[in-house]
Coordinates of N, CA and C in Angstrom, one line a residue:
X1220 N -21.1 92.6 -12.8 CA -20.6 91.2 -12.5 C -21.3 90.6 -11.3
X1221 N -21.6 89.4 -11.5 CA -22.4 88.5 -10.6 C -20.9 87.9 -9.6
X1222 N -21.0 87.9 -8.4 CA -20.0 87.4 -7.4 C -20.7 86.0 -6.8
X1223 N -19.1 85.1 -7.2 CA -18.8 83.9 -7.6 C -18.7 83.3 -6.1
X1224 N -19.6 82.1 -5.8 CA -19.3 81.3 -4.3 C -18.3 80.5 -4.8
X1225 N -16.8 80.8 -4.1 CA -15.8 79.9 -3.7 C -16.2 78.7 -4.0
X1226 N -15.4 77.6 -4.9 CA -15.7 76.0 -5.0 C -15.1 75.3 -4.2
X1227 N -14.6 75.7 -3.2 CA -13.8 74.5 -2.1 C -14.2 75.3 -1.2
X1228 N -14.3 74.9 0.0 CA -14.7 74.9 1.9 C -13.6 74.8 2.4
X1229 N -13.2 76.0 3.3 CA -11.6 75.6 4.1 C -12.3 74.8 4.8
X1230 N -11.0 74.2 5.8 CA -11.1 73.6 7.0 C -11.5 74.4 8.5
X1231 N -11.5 75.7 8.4 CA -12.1 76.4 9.5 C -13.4 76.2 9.2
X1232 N -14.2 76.7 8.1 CA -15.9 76.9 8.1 C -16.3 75.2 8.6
X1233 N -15.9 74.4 8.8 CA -16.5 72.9 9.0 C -17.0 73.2 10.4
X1234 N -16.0 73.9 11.5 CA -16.2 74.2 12.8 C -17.2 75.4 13.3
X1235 N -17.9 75.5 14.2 CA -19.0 76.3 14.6 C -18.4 77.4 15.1
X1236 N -17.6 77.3 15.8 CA -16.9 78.6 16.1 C -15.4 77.7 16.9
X1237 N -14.6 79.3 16.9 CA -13.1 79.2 17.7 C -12.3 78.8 17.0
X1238 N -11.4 78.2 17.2 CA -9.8 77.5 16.2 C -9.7 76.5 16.1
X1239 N -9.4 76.1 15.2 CA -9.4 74.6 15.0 C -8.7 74.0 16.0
X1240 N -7.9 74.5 16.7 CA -7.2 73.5 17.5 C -8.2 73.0 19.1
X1241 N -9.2 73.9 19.1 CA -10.0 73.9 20.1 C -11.2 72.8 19.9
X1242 N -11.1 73.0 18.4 CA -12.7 72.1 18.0 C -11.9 70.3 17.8
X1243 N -10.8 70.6 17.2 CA -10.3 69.3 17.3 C -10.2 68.1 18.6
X1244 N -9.9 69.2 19.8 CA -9.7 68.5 21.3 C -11.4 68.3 21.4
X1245 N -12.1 69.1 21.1 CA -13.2 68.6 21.7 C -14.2 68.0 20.9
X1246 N -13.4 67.7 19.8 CA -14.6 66.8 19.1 C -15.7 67.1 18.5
X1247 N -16.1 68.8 17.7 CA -17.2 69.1 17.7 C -17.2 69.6 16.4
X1248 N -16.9 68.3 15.6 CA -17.0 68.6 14.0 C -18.2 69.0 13.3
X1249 N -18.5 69.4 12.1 CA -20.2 69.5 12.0 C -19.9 68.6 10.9
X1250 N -19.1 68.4 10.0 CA -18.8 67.8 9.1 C -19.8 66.4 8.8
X1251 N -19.5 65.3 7.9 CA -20.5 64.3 8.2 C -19.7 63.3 9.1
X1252 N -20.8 62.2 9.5 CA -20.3 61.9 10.7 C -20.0 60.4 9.4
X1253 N -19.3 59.4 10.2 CA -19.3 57.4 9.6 C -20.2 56.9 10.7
X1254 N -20.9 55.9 9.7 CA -21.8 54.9 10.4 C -21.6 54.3 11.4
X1255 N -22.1 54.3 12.7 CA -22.1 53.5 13.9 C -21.9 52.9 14.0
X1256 N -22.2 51.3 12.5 CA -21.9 49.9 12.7 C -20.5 49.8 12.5
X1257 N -20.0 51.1 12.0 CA -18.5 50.6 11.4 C -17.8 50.4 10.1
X1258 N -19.3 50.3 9.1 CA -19.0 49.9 8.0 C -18.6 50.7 6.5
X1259 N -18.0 52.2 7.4 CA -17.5 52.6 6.1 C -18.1 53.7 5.6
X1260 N -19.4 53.8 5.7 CA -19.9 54.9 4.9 C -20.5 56.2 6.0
X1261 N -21.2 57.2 5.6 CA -21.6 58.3 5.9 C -23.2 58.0 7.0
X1262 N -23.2 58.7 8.1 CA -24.2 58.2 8.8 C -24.9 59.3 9.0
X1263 N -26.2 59.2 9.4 CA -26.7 60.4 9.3 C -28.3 60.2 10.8
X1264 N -28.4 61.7 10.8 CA -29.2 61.7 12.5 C -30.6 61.1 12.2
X1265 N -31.0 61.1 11.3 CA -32.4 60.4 11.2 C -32.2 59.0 11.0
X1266 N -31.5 58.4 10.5 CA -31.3 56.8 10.7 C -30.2 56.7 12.2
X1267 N -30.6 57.0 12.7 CA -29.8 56.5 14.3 C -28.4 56.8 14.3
X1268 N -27.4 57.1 13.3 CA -26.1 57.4 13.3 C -25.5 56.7 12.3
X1269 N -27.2 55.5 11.6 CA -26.0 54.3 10.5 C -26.6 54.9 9.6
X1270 N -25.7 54.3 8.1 CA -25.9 54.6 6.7 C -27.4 53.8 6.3
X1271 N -27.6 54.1 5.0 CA -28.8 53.8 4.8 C -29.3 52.2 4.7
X1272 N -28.1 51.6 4.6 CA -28.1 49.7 4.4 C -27.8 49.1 5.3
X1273 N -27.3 49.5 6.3 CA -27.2 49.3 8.2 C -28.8 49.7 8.8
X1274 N -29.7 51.0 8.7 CA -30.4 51.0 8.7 C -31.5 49.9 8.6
X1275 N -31.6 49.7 7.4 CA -32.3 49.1 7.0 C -32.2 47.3 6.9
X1276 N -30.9 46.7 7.5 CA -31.1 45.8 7.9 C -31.2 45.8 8.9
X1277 N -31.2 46.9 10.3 CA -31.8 46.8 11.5 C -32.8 47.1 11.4
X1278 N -34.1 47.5 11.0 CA -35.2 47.2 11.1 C -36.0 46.2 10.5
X1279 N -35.2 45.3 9.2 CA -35.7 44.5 8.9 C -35.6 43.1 9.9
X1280 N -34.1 43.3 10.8 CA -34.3 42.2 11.9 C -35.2 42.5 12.9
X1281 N -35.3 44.1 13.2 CA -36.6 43.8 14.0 C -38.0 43.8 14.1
X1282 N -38.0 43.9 12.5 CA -39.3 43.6 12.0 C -39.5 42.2 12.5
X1283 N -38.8 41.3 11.9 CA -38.7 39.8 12.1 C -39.1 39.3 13.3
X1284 N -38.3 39.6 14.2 CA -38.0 39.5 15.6 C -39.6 39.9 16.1
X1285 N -40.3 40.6 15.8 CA -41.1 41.1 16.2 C -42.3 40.3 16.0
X1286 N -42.7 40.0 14.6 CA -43.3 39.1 14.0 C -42.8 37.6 14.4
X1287 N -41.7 36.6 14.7 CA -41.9 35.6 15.4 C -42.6 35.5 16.6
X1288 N -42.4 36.5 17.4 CA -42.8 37.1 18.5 C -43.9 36.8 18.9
X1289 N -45.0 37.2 17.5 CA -46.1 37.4 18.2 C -46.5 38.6 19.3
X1290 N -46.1 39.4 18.9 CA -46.2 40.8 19.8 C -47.5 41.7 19.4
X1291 N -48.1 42.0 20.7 CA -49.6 42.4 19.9 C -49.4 43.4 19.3
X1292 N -48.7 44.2 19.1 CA -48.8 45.2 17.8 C -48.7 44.7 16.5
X1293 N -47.9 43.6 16.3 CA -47.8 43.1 15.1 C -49.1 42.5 14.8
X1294 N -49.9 41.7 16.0 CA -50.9 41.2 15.9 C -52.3 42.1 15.4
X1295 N -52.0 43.7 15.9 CA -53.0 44.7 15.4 C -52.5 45.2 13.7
X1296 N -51.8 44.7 13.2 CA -51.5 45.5 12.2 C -52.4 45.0 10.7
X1297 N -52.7 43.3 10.7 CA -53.3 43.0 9.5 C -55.1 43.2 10.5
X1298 N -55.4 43.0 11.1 CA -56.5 44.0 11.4 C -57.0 45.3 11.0
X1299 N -56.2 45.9 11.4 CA -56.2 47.6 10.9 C -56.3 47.7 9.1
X1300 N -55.6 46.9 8.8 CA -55.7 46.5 7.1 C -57.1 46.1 6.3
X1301 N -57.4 45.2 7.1 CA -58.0 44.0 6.7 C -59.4 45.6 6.7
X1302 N -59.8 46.3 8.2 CA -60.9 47.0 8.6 C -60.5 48.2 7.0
X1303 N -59.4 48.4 6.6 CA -59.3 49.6 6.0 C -59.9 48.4 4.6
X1304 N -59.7 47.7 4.1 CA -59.8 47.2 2.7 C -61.6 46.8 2.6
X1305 N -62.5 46.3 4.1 CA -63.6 46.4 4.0 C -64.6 47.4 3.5
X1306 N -64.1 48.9 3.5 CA -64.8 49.9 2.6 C -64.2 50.0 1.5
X1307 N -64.9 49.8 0.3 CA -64.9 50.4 -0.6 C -64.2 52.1 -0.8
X1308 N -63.7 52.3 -1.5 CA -63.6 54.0 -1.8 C -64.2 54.5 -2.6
X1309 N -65.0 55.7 -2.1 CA -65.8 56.4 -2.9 C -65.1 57.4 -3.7
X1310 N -65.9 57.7 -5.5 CA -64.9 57.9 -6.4 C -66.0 59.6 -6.1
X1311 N -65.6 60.4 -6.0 CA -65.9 61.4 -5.4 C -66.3 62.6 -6.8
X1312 N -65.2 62.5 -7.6 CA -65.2 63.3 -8.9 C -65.4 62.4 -9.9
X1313 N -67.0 62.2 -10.7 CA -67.0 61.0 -11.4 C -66.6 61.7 -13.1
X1314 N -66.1 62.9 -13.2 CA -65.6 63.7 -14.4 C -64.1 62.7 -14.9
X1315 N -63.7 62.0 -13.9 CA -62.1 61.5 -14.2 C -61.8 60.4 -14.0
X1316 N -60.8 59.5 -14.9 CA -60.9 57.7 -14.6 C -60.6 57.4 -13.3
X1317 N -61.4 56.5 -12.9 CA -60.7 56.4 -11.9 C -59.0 55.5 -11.5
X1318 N -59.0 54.8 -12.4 CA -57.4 54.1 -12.8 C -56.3 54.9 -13.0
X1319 N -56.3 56.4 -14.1 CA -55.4 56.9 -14.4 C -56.1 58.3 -14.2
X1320 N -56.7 58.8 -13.7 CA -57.1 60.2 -12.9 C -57.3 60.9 -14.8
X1321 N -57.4 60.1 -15.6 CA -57.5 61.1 -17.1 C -59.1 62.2 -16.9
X1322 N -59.5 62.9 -17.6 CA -60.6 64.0 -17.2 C -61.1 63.2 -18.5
X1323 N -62.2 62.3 -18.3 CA -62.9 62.2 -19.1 C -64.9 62.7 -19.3
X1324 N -64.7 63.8 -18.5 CA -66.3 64.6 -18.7 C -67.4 63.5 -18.3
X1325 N -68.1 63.9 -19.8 CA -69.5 63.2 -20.0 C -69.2 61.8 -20.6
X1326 N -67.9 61.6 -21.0 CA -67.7 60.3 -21.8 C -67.5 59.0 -21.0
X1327 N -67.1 59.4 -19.8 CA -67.0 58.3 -19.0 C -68.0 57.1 -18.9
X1328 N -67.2 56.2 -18.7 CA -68.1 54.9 -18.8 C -68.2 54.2 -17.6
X1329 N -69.2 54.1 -16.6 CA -69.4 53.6 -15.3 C -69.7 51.8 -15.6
X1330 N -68.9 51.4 -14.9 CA -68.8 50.0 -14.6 C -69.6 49.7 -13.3
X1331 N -69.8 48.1 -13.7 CA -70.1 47.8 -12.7 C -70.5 47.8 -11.0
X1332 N -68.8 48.1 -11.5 CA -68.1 48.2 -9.8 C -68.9 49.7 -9.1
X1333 N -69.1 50.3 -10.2 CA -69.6 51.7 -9.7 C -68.6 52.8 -9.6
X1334 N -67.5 52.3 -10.5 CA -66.8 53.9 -10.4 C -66.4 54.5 -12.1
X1335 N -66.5 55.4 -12.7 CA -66.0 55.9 -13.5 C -64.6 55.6 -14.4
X1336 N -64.4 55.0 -15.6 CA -63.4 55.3 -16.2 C -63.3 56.0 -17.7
X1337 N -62.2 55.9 -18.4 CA -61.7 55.9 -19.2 C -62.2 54.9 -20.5
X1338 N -61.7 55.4 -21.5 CA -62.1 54.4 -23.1 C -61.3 53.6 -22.6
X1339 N -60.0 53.7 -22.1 CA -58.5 52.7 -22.0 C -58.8 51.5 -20.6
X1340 N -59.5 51.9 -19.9 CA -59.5 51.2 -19.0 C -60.7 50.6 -18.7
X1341 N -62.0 50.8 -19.8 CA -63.5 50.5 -19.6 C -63.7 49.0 -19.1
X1342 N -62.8 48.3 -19.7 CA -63.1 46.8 -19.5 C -62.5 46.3 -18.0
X1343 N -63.0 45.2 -17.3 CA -63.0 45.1 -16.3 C -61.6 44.3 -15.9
X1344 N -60.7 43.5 -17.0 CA -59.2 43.3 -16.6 C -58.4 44.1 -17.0
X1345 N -58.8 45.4 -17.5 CA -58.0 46.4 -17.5 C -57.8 47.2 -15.8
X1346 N -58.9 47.0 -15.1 CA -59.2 48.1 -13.9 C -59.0 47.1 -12.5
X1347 N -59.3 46.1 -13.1 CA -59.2 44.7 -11.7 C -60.0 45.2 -10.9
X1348 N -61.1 44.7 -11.4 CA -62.8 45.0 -11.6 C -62.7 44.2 -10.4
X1349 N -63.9 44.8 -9.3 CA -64.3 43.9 -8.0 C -65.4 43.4 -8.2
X1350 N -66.2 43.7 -9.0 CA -67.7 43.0 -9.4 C -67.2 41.4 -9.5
X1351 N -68.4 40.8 -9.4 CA -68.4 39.2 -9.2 C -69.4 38.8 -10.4
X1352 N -68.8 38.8 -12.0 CA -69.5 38.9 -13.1 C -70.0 37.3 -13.4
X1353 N -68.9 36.6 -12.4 CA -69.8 34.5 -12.8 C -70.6 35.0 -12.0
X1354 N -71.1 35.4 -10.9 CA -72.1 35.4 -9.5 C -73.4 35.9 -10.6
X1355 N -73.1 36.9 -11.3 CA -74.0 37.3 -11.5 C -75.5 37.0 -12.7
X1356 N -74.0 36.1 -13.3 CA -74.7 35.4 -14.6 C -74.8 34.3 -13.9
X1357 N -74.4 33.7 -12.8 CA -75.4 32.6 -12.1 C -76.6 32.4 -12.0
X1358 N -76.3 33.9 -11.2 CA -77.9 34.1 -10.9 C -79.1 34.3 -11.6
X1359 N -78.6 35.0 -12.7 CA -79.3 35.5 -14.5 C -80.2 33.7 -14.8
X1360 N -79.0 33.2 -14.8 CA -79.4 32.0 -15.6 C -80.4 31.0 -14.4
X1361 N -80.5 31.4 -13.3 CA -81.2 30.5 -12.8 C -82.9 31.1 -12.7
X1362 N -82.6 32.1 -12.7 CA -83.7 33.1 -12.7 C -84.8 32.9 -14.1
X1363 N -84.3 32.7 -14.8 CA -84.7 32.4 -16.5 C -84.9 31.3 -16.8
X1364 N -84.1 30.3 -16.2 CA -84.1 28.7 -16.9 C -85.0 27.6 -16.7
X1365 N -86.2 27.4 -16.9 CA -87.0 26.7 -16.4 C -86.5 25.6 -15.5
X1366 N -87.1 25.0 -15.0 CA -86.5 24.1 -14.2 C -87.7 22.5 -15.4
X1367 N -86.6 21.8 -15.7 CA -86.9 20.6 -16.2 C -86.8 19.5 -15.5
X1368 N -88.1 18.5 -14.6 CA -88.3 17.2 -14.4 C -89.1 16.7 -14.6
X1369 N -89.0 15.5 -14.6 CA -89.4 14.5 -15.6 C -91.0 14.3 -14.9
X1370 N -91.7 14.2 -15.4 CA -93.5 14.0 -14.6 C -93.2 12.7 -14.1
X1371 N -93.7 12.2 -13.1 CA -94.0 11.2 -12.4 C -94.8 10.4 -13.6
X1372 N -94.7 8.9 -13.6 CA -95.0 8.0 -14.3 C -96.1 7.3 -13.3
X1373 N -97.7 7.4 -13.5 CA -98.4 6.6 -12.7 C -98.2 5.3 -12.4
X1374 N -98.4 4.6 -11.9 CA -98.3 3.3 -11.5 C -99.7 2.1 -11.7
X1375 N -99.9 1.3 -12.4 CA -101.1 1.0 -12.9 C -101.2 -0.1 -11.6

């Protein structure tokens, strides 16, 4: 026979040690603690002492707060973005799509853009293609197209 863990928790195991009557005077429940705002629910040490929706409307005010502000951190943040979205990423394993990571070998089909995909994703508003395909056929067509003006008409 396999030995069975008890389905209920007395009220001694909640306390770290000594008698209840000792842990009670001093407050040293381990139990869960209630939210700090007040509002009812279970709070917990990684969100500051509040539940997960008190949390999270105190940082969304001082996200705010921050951002009216104008505080240079906020000020460094779409920088740091903007510097990360300037490189390109290199598709490292060109064996696998790059959209949905599928293993497509030798069959892959290189776009434009220069990265590897899939049969499913070959086409370029399937992948949200960064190639500039009017730019290109601008250029095609000017390259090719004779240039037509009219000859100058002498003057008698």
């Amino acid at each position: 026979r396999v030995p069975v863990a008890p389905l209920f928790i007395s009220v001694e195991s909640l306390y770290i040690c000594g008698s209840r009557e000792e842990k009670m005077d001093g407050l040293q429940q381990v139990g869960p603690k209630q939210c700090v705002s007040g509002c009812g629910f279970f709070g917990n040490d990684a969100t500051e002492g509040m539940c997960s929706k008190c949390y999270r409307e105190k940082q969304s005010q001082l996200q705010s707060l921050a951002s009216s502000a104008g505080s240079p951190a906020s000020a460094l943040a779409p920088a740091a973005a903007a510097a990360c979205d300037a490189q390109p990423a290199l598709q490292l394993d060109t064996t696998k799509c790059w959209k949905c990571n599928r293993n497509v070998g030798f069959t892959g089909i290189q776009c434009r853009c220069e990265y590897v995909f899939c049969g499913k994703h070959r086409h370029a508003e399937k992948h949200e293609c960064t190639y500039d395909y009017k730019a290109q056929a601008r250029e095609q067509l000017s390259r090719t197209n004779q240039v037509v003006m009219a000859s100058k008409i002498e003057k008698i």
